[in-house]
PDB file of C-alpha atoms in Angstrom:
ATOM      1  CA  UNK A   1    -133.429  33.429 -83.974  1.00 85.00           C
ATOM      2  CA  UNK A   2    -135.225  32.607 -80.025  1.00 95.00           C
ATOM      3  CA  UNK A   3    -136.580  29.902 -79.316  1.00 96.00           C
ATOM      4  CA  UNK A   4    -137.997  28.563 -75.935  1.00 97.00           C
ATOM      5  CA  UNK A   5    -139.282  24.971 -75.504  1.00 97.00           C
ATOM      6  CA  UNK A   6    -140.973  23.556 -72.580  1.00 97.00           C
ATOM      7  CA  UNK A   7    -139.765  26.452 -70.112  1.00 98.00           C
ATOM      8  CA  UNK A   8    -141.513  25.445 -66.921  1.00 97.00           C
ATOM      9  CA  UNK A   9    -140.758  28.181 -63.648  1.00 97.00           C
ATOM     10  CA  UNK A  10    -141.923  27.947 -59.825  1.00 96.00           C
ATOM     11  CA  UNK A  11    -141.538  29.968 -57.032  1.00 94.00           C
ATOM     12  CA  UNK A  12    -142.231  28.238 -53.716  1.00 90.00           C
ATOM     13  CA  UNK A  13    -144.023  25.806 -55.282  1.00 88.00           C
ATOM     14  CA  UNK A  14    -146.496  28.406 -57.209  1.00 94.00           C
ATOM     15  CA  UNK A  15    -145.562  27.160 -61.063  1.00 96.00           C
ATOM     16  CA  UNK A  16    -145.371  30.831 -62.410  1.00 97.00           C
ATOM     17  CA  UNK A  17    -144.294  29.381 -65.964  1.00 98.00           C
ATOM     18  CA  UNK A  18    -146.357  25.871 -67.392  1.00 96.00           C
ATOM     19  CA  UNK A  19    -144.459  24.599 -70.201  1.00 95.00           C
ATOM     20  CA  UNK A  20    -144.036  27.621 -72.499  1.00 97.00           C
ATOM     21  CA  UNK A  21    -142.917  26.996 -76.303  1.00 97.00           C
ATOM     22  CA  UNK A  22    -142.373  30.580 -78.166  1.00 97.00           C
ATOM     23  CA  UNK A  23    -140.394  31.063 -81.483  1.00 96.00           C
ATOM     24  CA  UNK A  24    -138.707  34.124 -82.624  1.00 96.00           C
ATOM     25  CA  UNK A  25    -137.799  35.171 -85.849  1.00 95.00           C
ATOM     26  CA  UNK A  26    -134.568  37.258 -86.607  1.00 93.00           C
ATOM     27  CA  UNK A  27    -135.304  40.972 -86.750  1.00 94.00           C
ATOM     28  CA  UNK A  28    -139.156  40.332 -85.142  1.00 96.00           C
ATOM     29  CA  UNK A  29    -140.507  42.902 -82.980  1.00 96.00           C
ATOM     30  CA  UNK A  30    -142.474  40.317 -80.450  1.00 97.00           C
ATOM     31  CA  UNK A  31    -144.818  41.994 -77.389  1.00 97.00           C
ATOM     32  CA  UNK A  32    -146.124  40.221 -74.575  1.00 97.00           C
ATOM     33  CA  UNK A  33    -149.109  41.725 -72.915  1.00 96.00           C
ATOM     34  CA  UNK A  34    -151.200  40.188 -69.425  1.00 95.00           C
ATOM     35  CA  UNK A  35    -152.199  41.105 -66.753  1.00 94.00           C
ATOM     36  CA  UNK A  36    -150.290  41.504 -63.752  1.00 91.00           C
ATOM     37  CA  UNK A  37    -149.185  37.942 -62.564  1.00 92.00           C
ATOM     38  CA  UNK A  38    -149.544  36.277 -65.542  1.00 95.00           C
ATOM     39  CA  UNK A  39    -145.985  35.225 -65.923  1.00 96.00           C
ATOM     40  CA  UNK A  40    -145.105  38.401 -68.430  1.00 96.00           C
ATOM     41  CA  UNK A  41    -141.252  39.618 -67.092  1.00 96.00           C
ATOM     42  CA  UNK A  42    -140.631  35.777 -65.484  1.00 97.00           C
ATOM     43  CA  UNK A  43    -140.769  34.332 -68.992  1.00 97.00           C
ATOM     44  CA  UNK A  44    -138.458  37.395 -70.438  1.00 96.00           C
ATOM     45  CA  UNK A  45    -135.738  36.894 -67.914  1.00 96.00           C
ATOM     46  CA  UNK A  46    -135.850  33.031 -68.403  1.00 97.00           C
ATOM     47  CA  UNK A  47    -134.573  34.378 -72.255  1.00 96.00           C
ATOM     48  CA  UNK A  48    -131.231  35.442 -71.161  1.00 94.00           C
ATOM     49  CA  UNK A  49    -131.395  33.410 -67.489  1.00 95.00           C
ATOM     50  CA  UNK A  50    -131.584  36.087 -65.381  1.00 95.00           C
ATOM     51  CA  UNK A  51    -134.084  33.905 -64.362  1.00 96.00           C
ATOM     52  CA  UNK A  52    -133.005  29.930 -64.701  1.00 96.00           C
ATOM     53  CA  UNK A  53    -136.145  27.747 -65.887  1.00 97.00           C
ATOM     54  CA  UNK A  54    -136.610  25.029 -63.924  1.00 97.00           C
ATOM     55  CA  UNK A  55    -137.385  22.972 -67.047  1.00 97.00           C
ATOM     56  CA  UNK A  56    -136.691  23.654 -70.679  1.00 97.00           C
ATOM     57  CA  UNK A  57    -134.883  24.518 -73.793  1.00 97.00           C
ATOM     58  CA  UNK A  58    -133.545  28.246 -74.485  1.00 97.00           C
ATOM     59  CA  UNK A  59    -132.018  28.818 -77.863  1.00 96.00           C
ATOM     60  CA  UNK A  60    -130.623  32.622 -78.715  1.00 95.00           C
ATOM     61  CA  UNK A  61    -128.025  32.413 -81.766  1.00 91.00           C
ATOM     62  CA  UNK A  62    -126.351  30.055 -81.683  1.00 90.00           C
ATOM     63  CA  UNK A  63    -126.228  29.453 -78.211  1.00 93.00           C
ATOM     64  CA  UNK A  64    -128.806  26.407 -76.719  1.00 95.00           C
ATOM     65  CA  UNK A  65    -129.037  25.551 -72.927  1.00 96.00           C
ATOM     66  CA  UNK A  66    -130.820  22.923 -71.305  1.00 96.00           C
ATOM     67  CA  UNK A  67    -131.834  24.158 -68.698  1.00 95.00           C
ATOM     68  CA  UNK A  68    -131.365  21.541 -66.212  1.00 92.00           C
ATOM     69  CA  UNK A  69    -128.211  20.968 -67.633  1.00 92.00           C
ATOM     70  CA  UNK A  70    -127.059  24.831 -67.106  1.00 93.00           C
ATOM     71  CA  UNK A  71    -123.437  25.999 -66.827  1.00 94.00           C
ATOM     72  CA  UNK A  72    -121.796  29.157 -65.996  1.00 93.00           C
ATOM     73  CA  UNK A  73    -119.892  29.151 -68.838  1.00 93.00           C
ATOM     74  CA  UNK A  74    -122.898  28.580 -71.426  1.00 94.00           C
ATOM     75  CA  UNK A  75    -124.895  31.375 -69.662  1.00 94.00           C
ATOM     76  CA  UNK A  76    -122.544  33.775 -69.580  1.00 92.00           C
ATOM     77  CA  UNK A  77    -122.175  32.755 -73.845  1.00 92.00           C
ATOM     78  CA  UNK A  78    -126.361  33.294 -73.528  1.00 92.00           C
ATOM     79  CA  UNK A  79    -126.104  36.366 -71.954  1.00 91.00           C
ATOM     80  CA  UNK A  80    -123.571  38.204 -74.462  1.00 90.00           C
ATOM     81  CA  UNK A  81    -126.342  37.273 -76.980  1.00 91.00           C
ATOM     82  CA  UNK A  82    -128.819  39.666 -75.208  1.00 93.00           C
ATOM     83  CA  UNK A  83    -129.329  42.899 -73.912  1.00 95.00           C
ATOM     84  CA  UNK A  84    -131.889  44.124 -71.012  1.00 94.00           C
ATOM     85  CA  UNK A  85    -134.006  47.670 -70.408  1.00 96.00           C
ATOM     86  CA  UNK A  86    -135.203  46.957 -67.502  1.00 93.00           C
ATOM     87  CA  UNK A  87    -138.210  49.006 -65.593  1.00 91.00           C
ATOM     88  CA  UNK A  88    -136.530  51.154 -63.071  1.00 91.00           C
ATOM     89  CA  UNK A  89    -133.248  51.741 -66.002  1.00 91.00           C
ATOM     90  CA  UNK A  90    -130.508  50.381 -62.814  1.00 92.00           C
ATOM     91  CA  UNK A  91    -128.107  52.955 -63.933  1.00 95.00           C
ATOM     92  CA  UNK A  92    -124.623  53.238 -62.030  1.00 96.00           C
ATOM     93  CA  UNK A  93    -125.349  56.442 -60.118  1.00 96.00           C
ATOM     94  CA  UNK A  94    -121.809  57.278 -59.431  1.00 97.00           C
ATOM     95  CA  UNK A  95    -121.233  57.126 -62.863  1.00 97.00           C
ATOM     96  CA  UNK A  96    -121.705  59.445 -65.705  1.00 98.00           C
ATOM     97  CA  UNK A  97    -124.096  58.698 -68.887  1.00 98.00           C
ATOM     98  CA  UNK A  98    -120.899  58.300 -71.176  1.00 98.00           C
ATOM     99  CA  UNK A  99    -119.507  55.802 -68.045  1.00 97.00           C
ATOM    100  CA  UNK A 100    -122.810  53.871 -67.744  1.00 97.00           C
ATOM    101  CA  UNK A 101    -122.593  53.025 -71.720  1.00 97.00           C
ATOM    102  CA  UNK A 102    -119.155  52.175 -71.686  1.00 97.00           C
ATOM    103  CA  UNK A 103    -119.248  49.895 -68.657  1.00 95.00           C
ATOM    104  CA  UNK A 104    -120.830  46.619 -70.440  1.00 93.00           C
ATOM    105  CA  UNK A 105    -118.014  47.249 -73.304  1.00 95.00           C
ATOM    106  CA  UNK A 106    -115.269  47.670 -71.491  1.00 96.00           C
ATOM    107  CA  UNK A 107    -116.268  45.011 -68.797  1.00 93.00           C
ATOM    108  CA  UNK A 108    -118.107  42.734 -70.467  1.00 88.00           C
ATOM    109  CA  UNK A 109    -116.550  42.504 -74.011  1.00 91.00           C
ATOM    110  CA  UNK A 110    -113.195  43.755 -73.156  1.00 92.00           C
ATOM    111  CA  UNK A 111    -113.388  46.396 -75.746  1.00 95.00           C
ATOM    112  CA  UNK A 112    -110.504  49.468 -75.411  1.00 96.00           C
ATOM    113  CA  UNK A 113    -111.266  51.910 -73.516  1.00 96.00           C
ATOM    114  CA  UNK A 114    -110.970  54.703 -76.866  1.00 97.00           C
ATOM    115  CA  UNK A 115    -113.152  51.972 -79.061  1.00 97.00           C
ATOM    116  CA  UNK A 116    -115.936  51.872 -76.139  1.00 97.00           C
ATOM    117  CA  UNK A 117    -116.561  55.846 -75.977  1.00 97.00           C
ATOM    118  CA  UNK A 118    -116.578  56.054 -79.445  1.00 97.00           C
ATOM    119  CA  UNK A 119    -119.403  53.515 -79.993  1.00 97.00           C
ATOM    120  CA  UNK A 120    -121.314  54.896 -76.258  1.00 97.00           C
ATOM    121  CA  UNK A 121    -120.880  58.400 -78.272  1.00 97.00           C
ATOM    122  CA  UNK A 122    -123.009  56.873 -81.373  1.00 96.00           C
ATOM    123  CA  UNK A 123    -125.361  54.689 -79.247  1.00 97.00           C
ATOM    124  CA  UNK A 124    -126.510  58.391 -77.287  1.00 97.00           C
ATOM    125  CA  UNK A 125    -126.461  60.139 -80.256  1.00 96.00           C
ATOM    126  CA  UNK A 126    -129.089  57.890 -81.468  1.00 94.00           C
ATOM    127  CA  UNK A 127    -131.111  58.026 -78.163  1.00 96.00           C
ATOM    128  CA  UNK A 128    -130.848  61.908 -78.378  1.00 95.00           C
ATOM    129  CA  UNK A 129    -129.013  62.047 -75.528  1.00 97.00           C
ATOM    130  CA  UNK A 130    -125.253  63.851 -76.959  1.00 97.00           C
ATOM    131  CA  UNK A 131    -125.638  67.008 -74.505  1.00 97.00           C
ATOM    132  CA  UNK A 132    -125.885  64.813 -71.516  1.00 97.00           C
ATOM    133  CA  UNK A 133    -122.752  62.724 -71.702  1.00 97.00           C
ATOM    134  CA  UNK A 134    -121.031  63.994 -68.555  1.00 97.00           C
ATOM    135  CA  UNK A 135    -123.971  64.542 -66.282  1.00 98.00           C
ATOM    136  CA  UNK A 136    -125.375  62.245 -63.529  1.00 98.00           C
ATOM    137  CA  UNK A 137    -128.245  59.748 -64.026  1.00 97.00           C
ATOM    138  CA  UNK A 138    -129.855  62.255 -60.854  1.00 96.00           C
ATOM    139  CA  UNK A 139    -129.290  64.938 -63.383  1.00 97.00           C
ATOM    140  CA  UNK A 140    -131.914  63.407 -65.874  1.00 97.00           C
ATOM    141  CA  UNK A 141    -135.461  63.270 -65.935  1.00 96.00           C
ATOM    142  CA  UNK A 142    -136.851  59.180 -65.522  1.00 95.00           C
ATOM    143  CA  UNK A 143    -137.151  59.155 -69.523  1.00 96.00           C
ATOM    144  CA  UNK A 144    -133.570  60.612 -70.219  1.00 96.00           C
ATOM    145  CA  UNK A 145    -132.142  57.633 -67.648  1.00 96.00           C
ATOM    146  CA  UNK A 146    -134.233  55.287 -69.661  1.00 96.00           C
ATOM    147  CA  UNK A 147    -132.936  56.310 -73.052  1.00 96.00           C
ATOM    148  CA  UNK A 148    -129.968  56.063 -71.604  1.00 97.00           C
ATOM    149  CA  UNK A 149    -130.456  52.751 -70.823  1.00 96.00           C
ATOM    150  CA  UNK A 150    -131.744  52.003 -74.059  1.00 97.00           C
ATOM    151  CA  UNK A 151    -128.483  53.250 -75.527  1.00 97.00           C
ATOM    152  CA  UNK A 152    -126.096  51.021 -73.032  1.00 96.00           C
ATOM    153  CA  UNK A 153    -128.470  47.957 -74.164  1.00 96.00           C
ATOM    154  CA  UNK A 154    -127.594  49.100 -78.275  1.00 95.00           C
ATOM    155  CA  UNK A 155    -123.555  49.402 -77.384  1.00 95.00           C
ATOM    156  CA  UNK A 156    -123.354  45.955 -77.030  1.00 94.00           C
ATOM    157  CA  UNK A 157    -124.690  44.749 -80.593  1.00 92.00           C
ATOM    158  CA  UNK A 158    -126.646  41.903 -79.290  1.00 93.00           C
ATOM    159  CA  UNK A 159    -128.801  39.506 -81.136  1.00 91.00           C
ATOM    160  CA  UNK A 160    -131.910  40.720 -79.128  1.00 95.00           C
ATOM    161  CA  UNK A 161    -133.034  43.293 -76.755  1.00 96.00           C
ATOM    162  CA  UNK A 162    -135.104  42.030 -73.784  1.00 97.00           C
ATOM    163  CA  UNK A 163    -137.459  45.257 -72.816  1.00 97.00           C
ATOM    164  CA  UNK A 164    -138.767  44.954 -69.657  1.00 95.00           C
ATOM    165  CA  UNK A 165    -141.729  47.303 -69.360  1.00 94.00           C
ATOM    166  CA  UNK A 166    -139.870  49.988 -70.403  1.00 93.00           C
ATOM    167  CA  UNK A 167    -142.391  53.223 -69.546  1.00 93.00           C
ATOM    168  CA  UNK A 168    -144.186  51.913 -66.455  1.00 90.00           C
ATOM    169  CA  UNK A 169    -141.670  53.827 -63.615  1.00 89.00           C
ATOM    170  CA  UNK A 170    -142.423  56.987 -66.019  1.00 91.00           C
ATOM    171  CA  UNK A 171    -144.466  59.931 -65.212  1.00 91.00           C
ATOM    172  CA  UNK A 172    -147.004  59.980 -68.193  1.00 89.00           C
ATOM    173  CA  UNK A 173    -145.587  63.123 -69.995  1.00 89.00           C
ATOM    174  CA  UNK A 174    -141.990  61.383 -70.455  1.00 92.00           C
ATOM    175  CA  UNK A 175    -143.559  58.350 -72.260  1.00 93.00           C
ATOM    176  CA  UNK A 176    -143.697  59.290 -75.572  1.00 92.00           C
ATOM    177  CA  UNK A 177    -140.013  59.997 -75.866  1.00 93.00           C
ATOM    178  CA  UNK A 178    -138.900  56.809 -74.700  1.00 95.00           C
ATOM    179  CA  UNK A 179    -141.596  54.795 -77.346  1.00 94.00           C
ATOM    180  CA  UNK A 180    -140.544  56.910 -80.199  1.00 93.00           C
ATOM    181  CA  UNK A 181    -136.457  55.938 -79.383  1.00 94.00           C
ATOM    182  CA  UNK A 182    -137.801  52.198 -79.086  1.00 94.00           C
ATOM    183  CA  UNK A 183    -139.898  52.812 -81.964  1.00 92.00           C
ATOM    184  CA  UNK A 184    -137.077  53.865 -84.012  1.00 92.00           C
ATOM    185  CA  UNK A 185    -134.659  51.127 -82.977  1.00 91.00           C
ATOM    186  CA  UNK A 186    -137.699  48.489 -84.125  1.00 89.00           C
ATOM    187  CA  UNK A 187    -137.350  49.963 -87.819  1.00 88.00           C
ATOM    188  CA  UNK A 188    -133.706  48.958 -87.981  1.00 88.00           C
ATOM    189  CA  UNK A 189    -134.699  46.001 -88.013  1.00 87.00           C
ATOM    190  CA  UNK A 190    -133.644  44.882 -84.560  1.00 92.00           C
ATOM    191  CA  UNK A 191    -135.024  41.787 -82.578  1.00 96.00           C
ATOM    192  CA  UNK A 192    -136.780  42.372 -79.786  1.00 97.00           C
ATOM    193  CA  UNK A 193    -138.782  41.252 -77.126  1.00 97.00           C
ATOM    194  CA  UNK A 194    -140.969  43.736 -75.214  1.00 97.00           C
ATOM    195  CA  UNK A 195    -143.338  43.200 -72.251  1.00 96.00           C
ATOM    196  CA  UNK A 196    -145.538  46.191 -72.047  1.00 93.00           C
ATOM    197  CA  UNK A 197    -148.790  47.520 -71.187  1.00 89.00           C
ATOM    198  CA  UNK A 198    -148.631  50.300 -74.100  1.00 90.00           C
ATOM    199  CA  UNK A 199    -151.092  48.867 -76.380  1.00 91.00           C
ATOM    200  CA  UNK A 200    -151.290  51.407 -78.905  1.00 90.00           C
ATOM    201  CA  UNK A 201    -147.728  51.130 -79.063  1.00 93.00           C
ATOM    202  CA  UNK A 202    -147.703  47.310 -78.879  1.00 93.00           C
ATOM    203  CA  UNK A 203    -150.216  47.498 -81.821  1.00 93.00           C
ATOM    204  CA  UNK A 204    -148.324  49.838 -83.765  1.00 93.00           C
ATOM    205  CA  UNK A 205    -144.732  48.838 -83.561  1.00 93.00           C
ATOM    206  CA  UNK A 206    -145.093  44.778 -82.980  1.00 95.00           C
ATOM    207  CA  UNK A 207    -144.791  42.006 -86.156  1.00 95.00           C
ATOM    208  CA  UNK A 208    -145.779  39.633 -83.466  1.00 97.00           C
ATOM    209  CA  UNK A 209    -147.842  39.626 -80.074  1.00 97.00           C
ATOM    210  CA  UNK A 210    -148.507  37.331 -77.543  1.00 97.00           C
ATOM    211  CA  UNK A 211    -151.255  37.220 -75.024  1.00 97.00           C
ATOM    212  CA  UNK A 212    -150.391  35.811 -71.809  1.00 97.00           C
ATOM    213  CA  UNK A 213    -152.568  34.377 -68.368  1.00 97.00           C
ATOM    214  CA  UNK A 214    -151.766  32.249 -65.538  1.00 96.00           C
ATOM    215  CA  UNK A 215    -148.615  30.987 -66.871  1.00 97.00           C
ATOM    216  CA  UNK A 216    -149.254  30.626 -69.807  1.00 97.00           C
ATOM    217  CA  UNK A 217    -149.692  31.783 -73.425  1.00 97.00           C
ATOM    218  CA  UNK A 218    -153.628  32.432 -74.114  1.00 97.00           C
ATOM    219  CA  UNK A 219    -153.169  33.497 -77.648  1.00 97.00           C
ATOM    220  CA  UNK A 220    -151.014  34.823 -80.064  1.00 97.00           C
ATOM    221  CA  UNK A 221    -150.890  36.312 -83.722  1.00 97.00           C
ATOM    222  CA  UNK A 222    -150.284  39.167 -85.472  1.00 96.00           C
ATOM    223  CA  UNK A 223    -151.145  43.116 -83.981  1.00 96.00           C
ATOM    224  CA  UNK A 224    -154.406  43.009 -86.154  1.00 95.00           C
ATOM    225  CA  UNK A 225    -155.779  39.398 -85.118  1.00 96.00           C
ATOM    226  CA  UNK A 226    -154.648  39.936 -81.240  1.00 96.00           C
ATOM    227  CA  UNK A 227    -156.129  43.398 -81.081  1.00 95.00           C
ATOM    228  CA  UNK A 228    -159.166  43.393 -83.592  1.00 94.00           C
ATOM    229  CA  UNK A 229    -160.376  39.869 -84.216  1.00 94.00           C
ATOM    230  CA  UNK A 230    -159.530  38.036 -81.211  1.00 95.00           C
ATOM    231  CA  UNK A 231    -160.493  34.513 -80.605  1.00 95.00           C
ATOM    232  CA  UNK A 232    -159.719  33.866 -76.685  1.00 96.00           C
ATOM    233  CA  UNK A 233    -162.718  35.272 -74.815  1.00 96.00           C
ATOM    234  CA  UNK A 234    -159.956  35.901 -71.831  1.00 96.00           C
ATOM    235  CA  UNK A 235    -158.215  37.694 -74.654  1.00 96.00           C
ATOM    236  CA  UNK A 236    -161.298  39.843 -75.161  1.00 95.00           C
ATOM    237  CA  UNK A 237    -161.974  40.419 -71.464  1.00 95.00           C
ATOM    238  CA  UNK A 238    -158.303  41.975 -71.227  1.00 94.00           C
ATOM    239  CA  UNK A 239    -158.631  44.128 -74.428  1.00 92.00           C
ATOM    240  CA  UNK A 240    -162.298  45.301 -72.639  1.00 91.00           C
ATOM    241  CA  UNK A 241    -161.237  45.969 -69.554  1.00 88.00           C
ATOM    242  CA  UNK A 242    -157.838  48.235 -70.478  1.00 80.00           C
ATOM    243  CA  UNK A 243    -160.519  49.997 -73.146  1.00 75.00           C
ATOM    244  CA  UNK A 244    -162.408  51.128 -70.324  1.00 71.00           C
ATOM    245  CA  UNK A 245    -164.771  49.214 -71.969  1.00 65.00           C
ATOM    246  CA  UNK A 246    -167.878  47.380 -69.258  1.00 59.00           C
ATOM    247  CA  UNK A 247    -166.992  43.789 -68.701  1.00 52.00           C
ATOM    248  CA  UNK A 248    -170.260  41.675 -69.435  1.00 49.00           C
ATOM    249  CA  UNK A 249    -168.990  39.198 -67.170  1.00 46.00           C
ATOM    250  CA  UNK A 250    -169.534  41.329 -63.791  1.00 40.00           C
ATOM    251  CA  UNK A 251    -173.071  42.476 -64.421  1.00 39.00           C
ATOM    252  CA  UNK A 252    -174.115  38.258 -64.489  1.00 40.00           C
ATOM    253  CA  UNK A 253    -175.674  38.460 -61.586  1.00 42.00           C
ATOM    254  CA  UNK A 254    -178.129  41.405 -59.923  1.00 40.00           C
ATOM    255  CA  UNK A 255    -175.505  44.353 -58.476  1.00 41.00           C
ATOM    256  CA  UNK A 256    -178.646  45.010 -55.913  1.00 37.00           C
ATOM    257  CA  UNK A 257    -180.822  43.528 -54.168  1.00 40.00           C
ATOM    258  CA  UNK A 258    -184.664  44.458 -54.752  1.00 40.00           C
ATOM    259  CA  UNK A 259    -185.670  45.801 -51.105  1.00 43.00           C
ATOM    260  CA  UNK A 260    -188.279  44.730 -49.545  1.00 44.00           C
ATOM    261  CA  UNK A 261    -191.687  46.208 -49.820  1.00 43.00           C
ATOM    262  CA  UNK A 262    -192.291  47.930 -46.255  1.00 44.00           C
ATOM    263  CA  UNK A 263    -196.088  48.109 -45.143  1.00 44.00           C
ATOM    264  CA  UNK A 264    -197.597  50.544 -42.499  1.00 47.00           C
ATOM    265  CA  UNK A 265    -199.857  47.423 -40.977  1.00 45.00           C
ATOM    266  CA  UNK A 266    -199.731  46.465 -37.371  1.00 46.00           C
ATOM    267  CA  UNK A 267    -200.637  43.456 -35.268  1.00 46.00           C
ATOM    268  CA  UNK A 268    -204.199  42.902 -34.881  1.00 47.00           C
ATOM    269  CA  UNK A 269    -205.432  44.370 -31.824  1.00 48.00           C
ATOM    270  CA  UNK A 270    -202.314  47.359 -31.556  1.00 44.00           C
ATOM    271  CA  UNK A 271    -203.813  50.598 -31.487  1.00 44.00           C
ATOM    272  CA  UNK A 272    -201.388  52.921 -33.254  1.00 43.00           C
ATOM    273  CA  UNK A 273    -200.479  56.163 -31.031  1.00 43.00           C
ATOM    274  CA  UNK A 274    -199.734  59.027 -32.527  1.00 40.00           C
ATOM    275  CA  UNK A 275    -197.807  61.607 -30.321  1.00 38.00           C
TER     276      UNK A 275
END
């Protein structure tokens, strides 16, 4: 179980988070769609303090930190709770997909070196990715190196896995691959957090999605309420707008100006030459 209480952020004095209280069941697949700005990947790396709140409770586990009252050694306990995809996949180049996978195990969780590449072995299996254990993340296409990353997040077993828009570096043809591994990881019944701006994917694969603006969380509720009955009319204005949909709001006011009537008529007493 997650839970965040209170999370306040700032960044040079802009407050980027304003007191943000989110609960998370076990095994919940949770979005979090907004625009850009609205506080989406600030509020996912406050989960595992990648990002420290400034204010706040973060609870993953069994592990709770206040965050004013942070340590090292309770972060560190945090972070072994959690697991990050992150946008651009931050692979080890030197390093081959088998290496990449084992690198948290070995490193992280001091598992042996035999145990590691036999669970990195499972994890790519999983993620499709067994022919490509000894190549080069400059070997792979950007959705390969994200499954891959995908697969180094599942070797570590964690109690949830922090997606941070996961397809957005992605050409648009390598997409699909990397939703259908996620997709297929969410019917384990994993727990997992995903920002995203995939919203037939958010709709199909989420128990849970929140809707977020200016720091703060507009409305939330199930796929079905967020997406079809909505109650926030920001909430509708977003839906609208990544529709393609016209946004009432910008046709308020006249887009033109009526121009003005022109007449042919002279001052009295010009004589009109004609050449």
């Amino acid at each position: 179980m997650i839970e965040l209480k209170g999370i306040k952020k700032a960044f040079h004095q802009q407050e980027v988070l304003k007191r943000i209280d989110v609960k998370i069941e076990k095994g919940q697949v949770v979005t979090i769609l907004g625009p850009s700005g609205s506080g989406k990947t600030t509020l996912l790396r406050c989960v595992n303090f990648l990002e420290q709140p400034d204010e706040g409770t973060v609870q993953v586990g069994d592990v709770t930190i206040q965050a004013q009252e942070a340590k090292k050694k309770e972060i560190i306990s945090l972070r072994k709770q959690s697991a990050m995809v992150f946008q651009h996949y931050n692979l080890f180049a030197h390093k081959t997909v088998i290496e990449n996978v084992m690198e948290g195990l070995i490193v992280a969780q001091k598992v042996k070196k035999a145990a590691a590449r036999k669970q990195s072995e499972e994890v790519l299996a999983k993620v499709g990715l067994s022919d490509k254990l000894n190549h080069y993340p400059s070997q792979l296409s950007g959705g390969q190196q994200q499954r891959v990353g995908i697969a180094r997040a599942l070797a570590l077993n964690p109690q949830v896995i922090l997606f941070d828009e996961p397809t957005s570096a992605l050409d648009p043809e390598l997409v699909g691959e990397v939703l259908a591994v996620i997709k297929s990881i969410a019917n384990e019944g994993i727990t997992m957090i995903i920002v995203t701006h995939e919203m037939n994917f958010a709709r199909d694969v989420s128990d849970h999605v929140l809707f977020m603006d200016d720091g703060v969380i507009v409305e939330e509720g199930t796929p079905d309420e967020i997406f079809t009955q909505p109650k926030q009319e920001r909430t509708k204005r977003f839906l609208r707008r990544l529709s393609g949909e016209p946004d009432a709001s910008l046709f308020t006011q006249p887009q033109y100006a009526e121009p003005e009537k022109k007449t042919n008529l002279l001052p009295k007493g010009v004589v009109k030459h004609v050449l």
